[in-house]
Structure formats: structure tokens, C-alpha cells
CSV table of C-alpha atoms in Angstrom, one decimal:
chain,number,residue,atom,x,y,z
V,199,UNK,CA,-29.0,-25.2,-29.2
V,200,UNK,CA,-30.4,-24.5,-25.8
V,201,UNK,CA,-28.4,-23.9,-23.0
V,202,UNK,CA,-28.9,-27.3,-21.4
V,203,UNK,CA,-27.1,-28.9,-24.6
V,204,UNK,CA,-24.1,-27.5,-23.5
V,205,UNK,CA,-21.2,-29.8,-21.9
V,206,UNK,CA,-20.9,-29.4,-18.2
V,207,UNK,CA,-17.5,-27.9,-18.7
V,208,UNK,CA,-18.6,-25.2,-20.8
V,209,UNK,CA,-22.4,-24.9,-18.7
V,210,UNK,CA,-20.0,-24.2,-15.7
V,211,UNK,CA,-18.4,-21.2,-17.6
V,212,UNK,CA,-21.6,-19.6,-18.2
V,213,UNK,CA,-23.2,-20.2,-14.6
V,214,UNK,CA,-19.8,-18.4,-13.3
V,215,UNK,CA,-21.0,-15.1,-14.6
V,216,UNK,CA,-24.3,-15.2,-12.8
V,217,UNK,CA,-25.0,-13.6,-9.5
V,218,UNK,CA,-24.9,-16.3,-6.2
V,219,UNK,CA,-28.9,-15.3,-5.8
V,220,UNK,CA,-29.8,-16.2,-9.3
V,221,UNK,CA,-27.4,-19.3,-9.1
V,222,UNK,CA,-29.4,-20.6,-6.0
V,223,UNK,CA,-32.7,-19.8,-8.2
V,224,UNK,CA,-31.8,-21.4,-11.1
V,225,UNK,CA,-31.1,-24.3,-9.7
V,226,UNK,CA,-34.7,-25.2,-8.9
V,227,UNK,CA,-35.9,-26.1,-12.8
V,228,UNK,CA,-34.1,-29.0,-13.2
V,229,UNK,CA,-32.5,-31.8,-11.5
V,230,UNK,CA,-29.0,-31.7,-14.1
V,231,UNK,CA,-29.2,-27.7,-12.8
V,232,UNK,CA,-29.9,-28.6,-9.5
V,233,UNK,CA,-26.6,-30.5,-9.5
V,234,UNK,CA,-24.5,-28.2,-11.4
V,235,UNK,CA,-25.3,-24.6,-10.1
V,236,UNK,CA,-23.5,-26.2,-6.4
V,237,UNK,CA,-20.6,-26.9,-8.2
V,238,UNK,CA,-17.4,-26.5,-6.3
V,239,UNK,CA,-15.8,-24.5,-9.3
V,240,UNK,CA,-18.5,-22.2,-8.9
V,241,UNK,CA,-18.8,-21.3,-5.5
V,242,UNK,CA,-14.7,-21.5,-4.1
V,243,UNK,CA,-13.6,-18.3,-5.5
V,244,UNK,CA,-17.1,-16.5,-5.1
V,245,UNK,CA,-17.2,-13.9,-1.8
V,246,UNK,CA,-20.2,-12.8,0.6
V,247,UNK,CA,-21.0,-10.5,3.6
V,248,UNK,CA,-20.8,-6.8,3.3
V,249,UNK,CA,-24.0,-6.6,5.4
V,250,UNK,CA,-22.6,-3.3,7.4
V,251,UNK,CA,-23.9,-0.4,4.8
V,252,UNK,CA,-27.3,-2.1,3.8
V,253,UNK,CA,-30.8,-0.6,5.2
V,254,UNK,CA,-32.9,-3.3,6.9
V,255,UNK,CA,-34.9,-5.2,4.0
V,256,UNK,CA,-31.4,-5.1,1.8
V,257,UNK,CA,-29.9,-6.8,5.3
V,258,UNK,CA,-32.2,-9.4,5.5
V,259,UNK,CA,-31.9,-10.7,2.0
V,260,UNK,CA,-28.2,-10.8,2.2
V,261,UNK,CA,-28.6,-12.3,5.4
V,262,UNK,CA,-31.1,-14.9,4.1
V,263,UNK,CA,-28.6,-15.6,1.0
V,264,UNK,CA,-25.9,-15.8,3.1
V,265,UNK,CA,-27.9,-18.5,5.5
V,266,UNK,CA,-29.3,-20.4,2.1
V,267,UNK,CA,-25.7,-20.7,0.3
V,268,UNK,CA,-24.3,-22.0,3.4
V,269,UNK,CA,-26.7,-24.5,3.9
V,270,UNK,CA,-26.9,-25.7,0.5
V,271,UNK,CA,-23.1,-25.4,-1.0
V,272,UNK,CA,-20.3,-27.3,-0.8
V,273,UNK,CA,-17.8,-24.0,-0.4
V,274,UNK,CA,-17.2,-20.9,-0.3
V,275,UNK,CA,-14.1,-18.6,-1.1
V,276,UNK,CA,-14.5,-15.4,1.2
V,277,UNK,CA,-16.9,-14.6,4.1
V,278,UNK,CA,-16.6,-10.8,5.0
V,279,UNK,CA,-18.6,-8.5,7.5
V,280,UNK,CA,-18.8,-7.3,11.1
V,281,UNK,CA,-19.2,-10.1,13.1
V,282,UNK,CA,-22.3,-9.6,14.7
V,283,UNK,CA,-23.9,-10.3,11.1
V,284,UNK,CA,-22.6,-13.6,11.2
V,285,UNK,CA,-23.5,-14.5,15.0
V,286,UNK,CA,-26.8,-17.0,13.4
V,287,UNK,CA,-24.2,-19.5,12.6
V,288,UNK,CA,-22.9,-20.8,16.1
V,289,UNK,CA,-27.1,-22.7,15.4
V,290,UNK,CA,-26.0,-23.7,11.7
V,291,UNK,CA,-23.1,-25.7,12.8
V,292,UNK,CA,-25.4,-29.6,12.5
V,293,UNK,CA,-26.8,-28.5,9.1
V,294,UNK,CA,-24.3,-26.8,7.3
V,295,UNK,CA,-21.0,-28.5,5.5
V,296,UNK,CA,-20.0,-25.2,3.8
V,297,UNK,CA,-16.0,-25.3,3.6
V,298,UNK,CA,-14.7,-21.3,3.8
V,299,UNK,CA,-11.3,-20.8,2.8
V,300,UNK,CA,-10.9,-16.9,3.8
V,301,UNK,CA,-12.9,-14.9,6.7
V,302,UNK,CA,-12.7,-11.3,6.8
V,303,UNK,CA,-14.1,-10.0,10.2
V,304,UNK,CA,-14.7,-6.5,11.7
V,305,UNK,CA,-14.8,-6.9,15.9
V,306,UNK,CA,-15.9,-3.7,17.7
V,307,UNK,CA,-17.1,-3.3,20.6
V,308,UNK,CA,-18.3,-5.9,23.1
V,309,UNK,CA,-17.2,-8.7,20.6
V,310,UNK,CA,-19.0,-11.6,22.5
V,311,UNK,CA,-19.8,-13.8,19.8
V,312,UNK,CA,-16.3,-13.9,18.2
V,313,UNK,CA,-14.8,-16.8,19.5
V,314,UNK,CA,-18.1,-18.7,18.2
V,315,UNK,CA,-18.1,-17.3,15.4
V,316,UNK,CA,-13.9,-18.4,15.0
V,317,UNK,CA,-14.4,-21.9,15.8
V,318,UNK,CA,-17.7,-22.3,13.6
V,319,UNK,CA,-15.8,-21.4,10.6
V,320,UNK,CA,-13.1,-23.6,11.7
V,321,UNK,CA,-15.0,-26.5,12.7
V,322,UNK,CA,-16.4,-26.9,9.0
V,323,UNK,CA,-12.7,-27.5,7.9
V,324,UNK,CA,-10.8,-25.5,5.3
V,325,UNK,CA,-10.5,-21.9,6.7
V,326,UNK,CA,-6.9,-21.2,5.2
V,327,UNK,CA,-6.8,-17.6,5.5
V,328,UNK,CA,-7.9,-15.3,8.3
V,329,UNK,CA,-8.5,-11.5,8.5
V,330,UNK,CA,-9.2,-9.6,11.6
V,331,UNK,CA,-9.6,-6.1,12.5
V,332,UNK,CA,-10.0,-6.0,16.2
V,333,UNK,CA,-11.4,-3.1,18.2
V,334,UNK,CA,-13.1,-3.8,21.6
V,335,UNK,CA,-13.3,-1.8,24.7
V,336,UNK,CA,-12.3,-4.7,26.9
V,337,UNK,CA,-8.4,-6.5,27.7
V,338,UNK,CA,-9.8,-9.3,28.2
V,339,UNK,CA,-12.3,-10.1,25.6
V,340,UNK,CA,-9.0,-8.9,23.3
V,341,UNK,CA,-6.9,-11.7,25.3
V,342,UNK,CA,-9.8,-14.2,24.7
V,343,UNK,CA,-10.4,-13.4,21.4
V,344,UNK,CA,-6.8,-13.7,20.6
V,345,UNK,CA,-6.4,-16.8,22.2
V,346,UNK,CA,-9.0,-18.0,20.2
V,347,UNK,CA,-7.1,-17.1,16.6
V,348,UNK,CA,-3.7,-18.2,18.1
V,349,UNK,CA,-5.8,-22.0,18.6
V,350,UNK,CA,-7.2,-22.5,15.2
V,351,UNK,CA,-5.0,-25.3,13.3
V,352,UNK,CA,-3.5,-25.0,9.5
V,353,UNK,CA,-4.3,-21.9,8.9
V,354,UNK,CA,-1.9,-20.9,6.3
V,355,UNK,CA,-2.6,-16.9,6.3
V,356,UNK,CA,-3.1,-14.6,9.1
V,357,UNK,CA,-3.8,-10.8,9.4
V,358,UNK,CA,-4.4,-9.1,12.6
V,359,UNK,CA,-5.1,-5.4,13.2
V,360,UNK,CA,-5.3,-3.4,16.3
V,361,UNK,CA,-7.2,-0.3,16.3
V,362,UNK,CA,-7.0,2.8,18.1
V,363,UNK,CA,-9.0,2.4,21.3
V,364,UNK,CA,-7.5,3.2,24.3
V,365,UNK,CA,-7.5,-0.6,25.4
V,366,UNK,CA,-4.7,-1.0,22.9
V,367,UNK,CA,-2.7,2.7,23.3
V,368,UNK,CA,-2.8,1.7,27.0
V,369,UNK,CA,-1.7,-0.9,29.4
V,370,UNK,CA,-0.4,-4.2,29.4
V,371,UNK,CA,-0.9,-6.2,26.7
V,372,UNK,CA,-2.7,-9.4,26.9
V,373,UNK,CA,-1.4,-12.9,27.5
V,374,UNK,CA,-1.6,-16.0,25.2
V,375,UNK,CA,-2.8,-19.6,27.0
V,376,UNK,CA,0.6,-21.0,27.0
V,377,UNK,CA,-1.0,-24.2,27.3
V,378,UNK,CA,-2.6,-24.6,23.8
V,379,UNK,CA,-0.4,-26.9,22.0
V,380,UNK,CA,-0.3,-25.7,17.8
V,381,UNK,CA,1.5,-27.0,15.2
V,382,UNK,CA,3.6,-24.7,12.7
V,383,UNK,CA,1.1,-23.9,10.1
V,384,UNK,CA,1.6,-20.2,8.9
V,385,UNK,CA,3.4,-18.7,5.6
V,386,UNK,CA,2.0,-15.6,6.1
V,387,UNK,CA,1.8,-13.2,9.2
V,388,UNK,CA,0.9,-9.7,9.0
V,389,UNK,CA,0.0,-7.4,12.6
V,390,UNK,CA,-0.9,-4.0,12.0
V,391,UNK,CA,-0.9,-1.9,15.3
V,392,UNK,CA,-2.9,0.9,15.6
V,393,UNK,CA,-2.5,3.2,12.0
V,394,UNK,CA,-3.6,6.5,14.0
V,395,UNK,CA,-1.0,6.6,16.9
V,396,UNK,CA,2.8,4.5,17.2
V,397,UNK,CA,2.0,2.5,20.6
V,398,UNK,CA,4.4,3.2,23.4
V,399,UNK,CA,7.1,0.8,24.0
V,400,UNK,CA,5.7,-0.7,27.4
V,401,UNK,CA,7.5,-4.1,26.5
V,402,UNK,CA,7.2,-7.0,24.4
V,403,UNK,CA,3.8,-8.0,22.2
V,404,UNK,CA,3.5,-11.2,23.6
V,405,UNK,CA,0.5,-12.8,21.1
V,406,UNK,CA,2.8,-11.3,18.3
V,407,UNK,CA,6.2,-13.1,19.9
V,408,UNK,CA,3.7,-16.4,20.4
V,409,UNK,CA,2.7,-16.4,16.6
V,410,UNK,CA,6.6,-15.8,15.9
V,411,UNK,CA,8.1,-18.5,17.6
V,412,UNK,CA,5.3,-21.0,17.0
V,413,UNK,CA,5.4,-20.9,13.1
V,414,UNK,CA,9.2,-20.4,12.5
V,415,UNK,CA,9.7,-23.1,10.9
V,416,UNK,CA,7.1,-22.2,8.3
V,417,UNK,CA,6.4,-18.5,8.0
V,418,UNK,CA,7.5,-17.0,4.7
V,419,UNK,CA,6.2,-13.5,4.6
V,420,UNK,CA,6.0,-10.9,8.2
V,421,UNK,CA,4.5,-7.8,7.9
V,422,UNK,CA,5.0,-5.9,11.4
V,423,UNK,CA,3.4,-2.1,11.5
V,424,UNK,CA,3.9,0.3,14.4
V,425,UNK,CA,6.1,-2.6,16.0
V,426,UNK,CA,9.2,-1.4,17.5
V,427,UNK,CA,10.0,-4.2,20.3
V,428,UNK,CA,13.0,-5.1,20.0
V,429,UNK,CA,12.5,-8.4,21.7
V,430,UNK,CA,9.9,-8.9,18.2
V,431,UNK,CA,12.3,-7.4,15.9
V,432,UNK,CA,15.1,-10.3,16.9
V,433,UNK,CA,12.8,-12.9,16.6
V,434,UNK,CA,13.0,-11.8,12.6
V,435,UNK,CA,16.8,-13.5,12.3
V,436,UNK,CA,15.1,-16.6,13.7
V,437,UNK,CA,13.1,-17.7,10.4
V,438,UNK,CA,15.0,-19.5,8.3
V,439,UNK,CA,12.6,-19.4,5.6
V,440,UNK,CA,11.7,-15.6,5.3
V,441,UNK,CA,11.5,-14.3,2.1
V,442,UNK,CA,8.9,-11.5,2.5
V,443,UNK,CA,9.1,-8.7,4.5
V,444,UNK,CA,6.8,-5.5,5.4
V,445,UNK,CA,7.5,-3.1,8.1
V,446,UNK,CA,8.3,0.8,9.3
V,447,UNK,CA,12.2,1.8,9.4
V,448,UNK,CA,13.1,1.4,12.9
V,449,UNK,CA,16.6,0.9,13.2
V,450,UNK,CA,16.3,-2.5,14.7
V,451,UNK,CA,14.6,-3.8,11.5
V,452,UNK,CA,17.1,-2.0,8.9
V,453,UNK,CA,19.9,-3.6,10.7
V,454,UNK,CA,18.3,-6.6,10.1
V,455,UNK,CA,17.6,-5.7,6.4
V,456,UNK,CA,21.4,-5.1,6.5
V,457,UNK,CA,22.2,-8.7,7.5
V,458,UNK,CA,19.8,-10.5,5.9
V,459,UNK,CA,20.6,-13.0,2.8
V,460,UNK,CA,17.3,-14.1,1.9
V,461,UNK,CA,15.0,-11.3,1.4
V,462,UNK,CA,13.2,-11.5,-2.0
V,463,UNK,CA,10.4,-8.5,-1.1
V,464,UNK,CA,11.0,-5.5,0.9
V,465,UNK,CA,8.2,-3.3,2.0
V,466,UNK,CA,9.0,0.1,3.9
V,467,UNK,CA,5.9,2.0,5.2
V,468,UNK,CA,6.5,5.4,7.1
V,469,UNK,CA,4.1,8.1,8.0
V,470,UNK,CA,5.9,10.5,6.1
V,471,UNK,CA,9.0,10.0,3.5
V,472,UNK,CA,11.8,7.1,3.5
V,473,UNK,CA,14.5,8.0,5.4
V,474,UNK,CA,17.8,7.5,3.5
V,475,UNK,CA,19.5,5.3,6.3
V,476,UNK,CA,16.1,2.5,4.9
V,477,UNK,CA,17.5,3.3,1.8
V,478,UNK,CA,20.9,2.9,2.5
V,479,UNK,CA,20.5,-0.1,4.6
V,480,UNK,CA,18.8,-1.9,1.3
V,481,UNK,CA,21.4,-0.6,-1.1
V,482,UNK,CA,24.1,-2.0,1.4
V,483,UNK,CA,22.3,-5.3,2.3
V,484,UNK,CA,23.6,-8.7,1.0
V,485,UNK,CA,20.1,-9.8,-0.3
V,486,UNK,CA,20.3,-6.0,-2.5
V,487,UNK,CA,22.0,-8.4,-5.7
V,488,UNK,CA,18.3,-10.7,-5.2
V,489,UNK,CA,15.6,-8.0,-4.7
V,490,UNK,CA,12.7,-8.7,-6.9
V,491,UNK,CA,9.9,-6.8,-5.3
V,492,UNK,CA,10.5,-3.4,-3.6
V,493,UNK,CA,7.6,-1.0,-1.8
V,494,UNK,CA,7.9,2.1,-0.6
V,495,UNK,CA,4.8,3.1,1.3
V,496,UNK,CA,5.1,7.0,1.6
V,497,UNK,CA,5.1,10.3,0.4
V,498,UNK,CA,7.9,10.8,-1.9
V,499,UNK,CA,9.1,14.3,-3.6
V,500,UNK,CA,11.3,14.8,-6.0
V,501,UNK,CA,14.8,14.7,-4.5
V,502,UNK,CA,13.3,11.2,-2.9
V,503,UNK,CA,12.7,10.0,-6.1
V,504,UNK,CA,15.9,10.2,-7.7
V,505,UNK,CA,17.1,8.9,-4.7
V,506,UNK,CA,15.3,6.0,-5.3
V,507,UNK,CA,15.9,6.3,-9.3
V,508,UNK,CA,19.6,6.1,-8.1
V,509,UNK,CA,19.2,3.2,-6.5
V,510,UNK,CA,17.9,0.8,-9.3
V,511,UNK,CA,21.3,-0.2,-10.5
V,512,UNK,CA,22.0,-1.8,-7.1
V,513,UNK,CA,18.5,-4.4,-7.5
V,514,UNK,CA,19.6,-6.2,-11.1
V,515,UNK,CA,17.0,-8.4,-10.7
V,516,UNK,CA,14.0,-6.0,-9.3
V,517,UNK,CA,11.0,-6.9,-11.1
V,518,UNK,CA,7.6,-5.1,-9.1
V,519,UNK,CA,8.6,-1.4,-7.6
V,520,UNK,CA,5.6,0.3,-6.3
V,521,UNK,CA,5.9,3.8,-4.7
V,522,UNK,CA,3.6,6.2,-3.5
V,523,UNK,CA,4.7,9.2,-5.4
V,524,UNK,CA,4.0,11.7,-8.2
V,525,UNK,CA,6.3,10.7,-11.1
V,526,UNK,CA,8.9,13.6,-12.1
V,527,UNK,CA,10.1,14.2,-15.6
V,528,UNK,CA,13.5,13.1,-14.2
V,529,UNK,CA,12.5,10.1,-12.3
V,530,UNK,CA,10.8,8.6,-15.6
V,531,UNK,CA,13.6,9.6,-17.6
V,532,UNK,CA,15.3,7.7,-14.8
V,533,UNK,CA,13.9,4.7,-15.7
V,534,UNK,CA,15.5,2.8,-18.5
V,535,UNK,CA,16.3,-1.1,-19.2
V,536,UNK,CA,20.4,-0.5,-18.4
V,537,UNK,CA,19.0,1.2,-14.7
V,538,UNK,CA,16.6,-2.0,-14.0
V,539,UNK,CA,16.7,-4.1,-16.5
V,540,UNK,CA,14.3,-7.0,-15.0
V,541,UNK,CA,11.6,-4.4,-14.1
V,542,UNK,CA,8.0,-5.4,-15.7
V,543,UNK,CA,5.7,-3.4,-12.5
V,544,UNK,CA,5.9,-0.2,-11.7
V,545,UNK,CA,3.5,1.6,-9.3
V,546,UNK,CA,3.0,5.1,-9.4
V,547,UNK,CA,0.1,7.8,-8.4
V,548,UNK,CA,-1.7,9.8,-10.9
V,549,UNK,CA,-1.3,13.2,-11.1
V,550,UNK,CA,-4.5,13.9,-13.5
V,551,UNK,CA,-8.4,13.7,-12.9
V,552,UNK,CA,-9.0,11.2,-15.6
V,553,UNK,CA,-6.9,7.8,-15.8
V,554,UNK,CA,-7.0,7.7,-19.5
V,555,UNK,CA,-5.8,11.4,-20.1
V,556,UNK,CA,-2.4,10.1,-17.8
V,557,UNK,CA,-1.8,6.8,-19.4
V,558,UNK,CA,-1.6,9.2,-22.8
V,559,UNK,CA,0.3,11.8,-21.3
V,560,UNK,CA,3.5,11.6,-23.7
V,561,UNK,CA,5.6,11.7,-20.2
V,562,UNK,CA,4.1,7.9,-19.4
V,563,UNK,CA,3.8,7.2,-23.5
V,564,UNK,CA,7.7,8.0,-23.4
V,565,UNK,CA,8.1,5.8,-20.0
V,566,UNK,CA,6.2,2.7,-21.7
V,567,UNK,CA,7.9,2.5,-25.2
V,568,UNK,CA,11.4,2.8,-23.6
V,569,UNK,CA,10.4,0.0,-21.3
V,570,UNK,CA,8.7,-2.6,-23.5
V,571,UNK,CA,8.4,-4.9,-21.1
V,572,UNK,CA,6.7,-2.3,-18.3
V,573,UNK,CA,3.5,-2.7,-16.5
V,574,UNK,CA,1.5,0.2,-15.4
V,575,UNK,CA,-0.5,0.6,-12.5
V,576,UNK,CA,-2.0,3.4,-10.3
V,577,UNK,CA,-1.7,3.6,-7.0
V,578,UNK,CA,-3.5,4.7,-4.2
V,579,UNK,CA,-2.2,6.7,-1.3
V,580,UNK,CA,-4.9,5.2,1.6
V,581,UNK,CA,-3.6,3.4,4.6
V,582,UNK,CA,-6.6,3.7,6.5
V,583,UNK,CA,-7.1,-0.4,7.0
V,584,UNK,CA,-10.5,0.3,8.7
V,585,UNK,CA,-11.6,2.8,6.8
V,586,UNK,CA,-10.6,0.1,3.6
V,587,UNK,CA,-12.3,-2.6,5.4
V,588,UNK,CA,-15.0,-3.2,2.9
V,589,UNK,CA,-13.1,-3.0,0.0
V,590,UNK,CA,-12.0,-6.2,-2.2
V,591,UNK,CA,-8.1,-4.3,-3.0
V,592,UNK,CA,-7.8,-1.6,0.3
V,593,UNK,CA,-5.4,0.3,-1.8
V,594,UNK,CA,-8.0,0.8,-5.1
V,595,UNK,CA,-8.7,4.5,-4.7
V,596,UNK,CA,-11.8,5.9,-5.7
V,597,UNK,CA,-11.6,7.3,-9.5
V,598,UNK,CA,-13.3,10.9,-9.5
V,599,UNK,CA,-13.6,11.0,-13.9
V,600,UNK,CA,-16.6,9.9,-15.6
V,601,UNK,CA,-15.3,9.7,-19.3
V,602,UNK,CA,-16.5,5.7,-20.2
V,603,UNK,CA,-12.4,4.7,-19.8
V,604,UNK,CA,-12.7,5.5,-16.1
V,605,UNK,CA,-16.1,4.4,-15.6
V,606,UNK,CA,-14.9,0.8,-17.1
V,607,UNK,CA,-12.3,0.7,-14.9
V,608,UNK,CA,-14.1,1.2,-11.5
V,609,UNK,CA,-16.8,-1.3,-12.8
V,610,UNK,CA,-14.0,-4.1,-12.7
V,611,UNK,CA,-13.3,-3.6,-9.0
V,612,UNK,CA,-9.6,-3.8,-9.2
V,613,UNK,CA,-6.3,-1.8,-10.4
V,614,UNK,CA,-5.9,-2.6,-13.8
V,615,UNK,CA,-2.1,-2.8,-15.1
V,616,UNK,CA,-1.2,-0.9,-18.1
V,617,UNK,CA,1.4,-1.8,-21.6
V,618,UNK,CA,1.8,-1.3,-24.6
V,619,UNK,CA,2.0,-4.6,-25.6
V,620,UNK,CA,-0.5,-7.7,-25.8
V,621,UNK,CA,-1.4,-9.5,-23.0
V,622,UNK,CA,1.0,-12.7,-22.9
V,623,UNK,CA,1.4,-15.3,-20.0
V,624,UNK,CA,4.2,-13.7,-18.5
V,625,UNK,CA,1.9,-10.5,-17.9
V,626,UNK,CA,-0.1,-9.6,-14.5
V,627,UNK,CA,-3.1,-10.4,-13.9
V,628,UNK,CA,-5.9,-7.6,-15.3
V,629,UNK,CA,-3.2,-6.6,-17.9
V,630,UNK,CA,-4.4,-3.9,-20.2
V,631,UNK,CA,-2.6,-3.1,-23.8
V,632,UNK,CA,-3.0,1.3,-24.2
V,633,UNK,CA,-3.0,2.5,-27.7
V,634,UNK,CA,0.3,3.5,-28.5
V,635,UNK,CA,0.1,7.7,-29.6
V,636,UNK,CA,1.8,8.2,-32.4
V,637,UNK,CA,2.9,11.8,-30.7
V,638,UNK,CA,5.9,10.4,-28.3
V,639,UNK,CA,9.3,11.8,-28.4
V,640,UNK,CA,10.2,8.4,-27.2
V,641,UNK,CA,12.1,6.2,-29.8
V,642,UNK,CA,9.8,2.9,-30.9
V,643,UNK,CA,9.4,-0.1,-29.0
V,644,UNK,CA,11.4,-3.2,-29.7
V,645,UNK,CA,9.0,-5.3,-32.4
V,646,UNK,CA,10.4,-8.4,-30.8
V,647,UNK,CA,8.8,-7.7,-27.3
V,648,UNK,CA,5.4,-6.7,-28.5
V,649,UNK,CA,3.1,-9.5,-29.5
């Protein structure tokens, strides 16, 4: 058997482990390769750019890939890089019918060719998703460039983040074109203000109020960092399908935790711990009873855990709980299928060198065989978005062993989640089973949950 006797189904599942250069090469020998190697199914979940940290020859082959693949295929998952790499394609517009569904841009300085770069992208149809991390010494290229975002149409996903210059710590903010007429199109918002400095309140965020009002009807998930106007913050009560939501514990936003009846996800992210009115105001709330996902971005002790541990009884149906803390002895004792019995991910920071050596530690061996169901994952302390920008996860901290385990695990790119069971359907994607130690104080896992 040679490789070209293979059905096109099972051809396509060996092309999908090749490289995009080598794909683009191969598909020179034949005409059936020619055909297959621009497949859709191999090219809308693929991602390019990451031109920033390459020396000069290394730039200009990506570049040249990047120009080739959207020439030649028919889509393309995720386009990611500063935007001056990408400025060649305002003159690829007539000859290019490349579809991208995500686009990931960095936008410092002058910024000029942004808003060509926007529309490009859009023009080819199909941009769903849209990340931006905005930093230009200029109010009104900001206010152009933001006019520009708040006029593309169905996009479905939208992330916005303002950095530190002084153009955003200072001043009014810009103005949206109150003109542009746009449909409601957005289940996702997220706008990050700047992550090194709170902005002063010098009145309402009017592109953030725009994007708010404009896609009511349809957003599902808000994420609001370093936000405090309170103009934004009662615009919140005025989306009848929000289900998701991410922000810092002003009291504006934890009364409207308090109120709300339709939160699934809950998200609280301080720049130092949780304080226990954000607690509080999620035990009390009248969504607590339907809580299935709960993050707590920030350092948490000891006393702040068991807080948190104390809480669990009040989320019956909690399923993800993610926290950037060191695990205590008491916390994981804490932790127990009566105290959340629907729990299956649990986030936690490592407190050893090596990954391996902790998921044997018989504190997390203990932690997984009393909860049969758990997940396991690491997590990662970073918040620096700009810092993160080139990374695929921007909370996948770097992992400083070199035993092969660890090695293994940053090869794959991604936070892996830990059980002791077998992978099954119901289990997260990346899903690792851990050899079970035969040292744990911890009575056996239920037989009936491990498969």
C-alpha cells in the first residue's frame, strides 16, 4: 500500500499532522494531492503569524507562507501577529478568497494600517472572532480604530484590550460614529482596561456602552476588567440572555451578582485576594443554587481557601472551579463528593518544580481517589495579557523541570487535565489518566466510575 491508495477520508487524517509549508509542497506531485492538501478540513482549524520574534530570513519565509496559504486556500482558522506584519494584504484583497474565522492583532504605536488591515479580513467573509490588544500613542487613531471594530458585521466574539499608555490613563475617552447602523451579532464581549494601572473614573466608556447596548439582545458572556463606571455596570441587568460573566469586585457588579437569576459562570479577578463581600455576594445570590463554573483570579492563602472550601455546599451543581492558589492539606481534605458533589474541574497551582512529582504527591493522590470523577489541571498565575500575547493558552505557564513527563507536556502546547480514570466522552479535552500509587492513605476509588 502506498499512501495515495488510501481513501480521501483517511489521506485527510494523515495530511493533518503535516506542517502548512510541507502541505503547500506536497501538493505539487500530483493533481489528486494538488486537490486534497487545500482541503477545508485541513486548513480551518490550522493558525499563522507569530512573525514578531523571528530574525529577518526566518520573517520572510513566514511572511512568504503566510502570502502563499492565503492565496492558494480556501480558509484559515487563526491569523495572529502585530499588525504591521500583515499590512501586504490591503494589495491581496482581488486575488485572495481565504475565509479567516479568528484574527489576533497587536496595535502599537502609530497603528495606520489597522483599519485596512480590519476590513481586509472582513471583506473575505467569515471573520467570527476578533482579538485586539490596542496601544497607540494617538486618541484619535484609538477612536478610528475603534470605530472601525465597532462596524464590522456578525462577528460573533470580541476581545478588546487597552494598554498602559498615557493616551488611555488620561483624558477623554474616544467617541463611537453614532451613525454606523450594526446589527446584534455578539455572544461574547470581553474589554480589558489597562492590567498595570485601575483607570480613573472620568466618566462613562462610551465604545464599551456602544458595544453593550448594540448587542443586548444577543451577548451571552461579558467580561469587564478595570471597569468601574457605573453607567457600564447597569447596562449588565439589561441583557436578558447573560449567562457568563468575568469582572473585578466593585461593589456595583456584586450587587448585580446579588440580583442576578441567570448566571451560570462567575469569574472574579482582583489584584490581590477575594474580598469576602465577592464571596458573600455569590453565596447570597439567587443564581448561587445554578453555578456551574466558578473563577477566582487571585492570590489565595490559606484562611481564603477554606473560605472558599466553605462555600462549596452553597453551588450543588458547580462543575469547573479554578483558583489561583497553593492547595492546603485542609482545603483538599475540604474537597469531597457531599461538599460539591457535581465537581469534575478543579484548577489549582503547583507548589513543586516538576509536574509529575505533584500529581504523585499522596496529598493530590488522596484528592483524586476520593473524587473519582475529578479533573486536574495546573494553573498559572500570569495576567500580563501583553506579555501572553503570543501564546496559544495566555494562562499556560512555563514549566521549569526537564524529567521527559514535563518535557511531554510543554511539547503539547496546552494545560493538560489530570484523573485517575480513562478518558471517556464526558471528560475535557486533553484528558490525562495518572497512575494510581499504591501508597495513598486515601480509601479506593469507586470501580463503577473508573473505566
Amino acid at each position: 500500500m502506498d499512501l495515495l491508495s488510501l481513501p480521501d477520508d483517511a489521506l485527510l487524517a494523515v495530511l493533518a499532522f503535516l506542517p502548512s509549508r510541507e502541505l503547500l509542497s506536497l501538493r505539487v506531485l500530483c493533481r489528486r494531492l494538488r486537490d486534497i492538501c487545500l482541503h477545508p478540513d485541513l486548513w480551518r482549524r490550522r493558525a499563522l503569524g507569530h512573525l514578531g520574534n523571528l530574525d529577518e530570513n526566518d520573517y520572510e519565509q513566514e511572511q512568504g507562507l503566510l502570502r502563499a496559504v492565503l492565496r492558494l486556500v480556501p480558509c484559515l482558522g487563526r491569523l495572529i501577529g502585530y499588525v504591521d506584519d500583515f499590512e501586504f494584504m490591503a494589495s491581496m484583497v482581488p486575488t485572495t478568497s481565504c475565509v479567516i474565522s479568528e484574527l489576533k492583532l497587536g496595535i502599537y504605536g502609530d497603528g495606520d494600517s489597522t483599519t485596512n488591515v480590519l476590513h481586509t479580513v472582513h471583506s473575505l467573509g467569515g471573520l467570527k472572532t476578533l482579538d485586539v490588544h490596542l496601544d497607540v500613542g494617538s486618541m484619535t487613531t484609538c477612536s478610528e480604530i475603534l470605530n472601525a471594530i465597532y462596524s464590522l458585521k456578525g462577528l460573533r466574539e470580541l476581545k478588546i484590550v487597552l494598554g498602559a499608555s498615557p493616551t488611555f490613563l488620561l483624558g477623554p475617552c474616544p467617541r463611537p460614529c453614532l451613525s454606523l447602523e450594526v446589527e446584534p451579532s455578539l455572544t461574547k464581549l470581553c474589554f480589558v482596561e489597562s492590567l498595570f494601572d485601575i483607570r480613573p473614573d472620568e466618566g462613562s466608556e462610551p465604545f464599551l456602552i456602544s458595544f453593550l447596548e448594540t448587542h443586548a439582545a444577543t451577548l451571552e458572556e461579558v467580561e469587564l476588567r478595570g471597569v468601574t463606571d457605573e453607567i457600564v455596570l447597569s447596562l449588565l441587568g439589561k441583557l436578558p440572555n447573560l449567562r457568563s460573566l468575568a469582572c473585578f469586585p466593585v461593589p456595583g457588579i456584586m450587587d448585580f451578582v446579588r440580583q442576578s437569576s441567570q448566571l451560570r459562570s462567575v469569574s472574579i479577578h482582583a489584584l490581590r485576594e477575594v474580598p469576602s463581600a465577592a464571596l458573600q455576594a455569590l453565596t447570597e445570590s439567587r443564581t448561587a443554587s445554578l453555578l456551574k463554573t466558578l473563577h477566582l483570579g487571585c492570590s489565595m492563602y490559606g484562611p481564603d481557601l477554606m473560605a472558599v472550601a466553605g462555600c462549596l455546599p452553597r453551588f450543588p451543581v458547580l462543575r469547573e472551579l479554578l483558583l489561583n492558589a497553593f492547595p492546603s492539606d485542609d482545603f483538599l481534605r475540604a474537597l469531597t463528593p457531599t461538599s460539591a458533589p457535581r465537581l469534575t474541574r478543579l484548577s489549582l497551582r503547583c507548589d513543586k518544580k516538576c509536574l509529575h512529582a505533584w500529581l504523585h504527591d499522596i496529598r493530590i493522590q488522596d484528592l483524586l481517589q476520593r473524587n473519582p470523577r475529578l479533573h486536574l489541571q495546573r494553573c498559572n498565575s500570569t495576567r500580563d495579557e501583553f506579555y501572553e500575547f503570543y501564546k496559544e493558552d495566555a494562562y499556560f505557564e512555563v514549566i521549569n523541570c526537564d524529567c521527559s513527563f514535563c518535557e511531554k507536556e510543554k511539547s503539547r502546547g496546552r494545560r493538560s487535565w489530570f484523573s485517575l480514570h480513562r478518558r471517556t466522552a464526558d471528560c475535557p479535552p486533553g484528558c490525562l489518566q495518572v497512575v494510581q500509587l499504591p501508597c495513598s492513605s486515601a480509601l479506593p476509588a469507586d470501580s463503577s466510575n473508573q473505566q
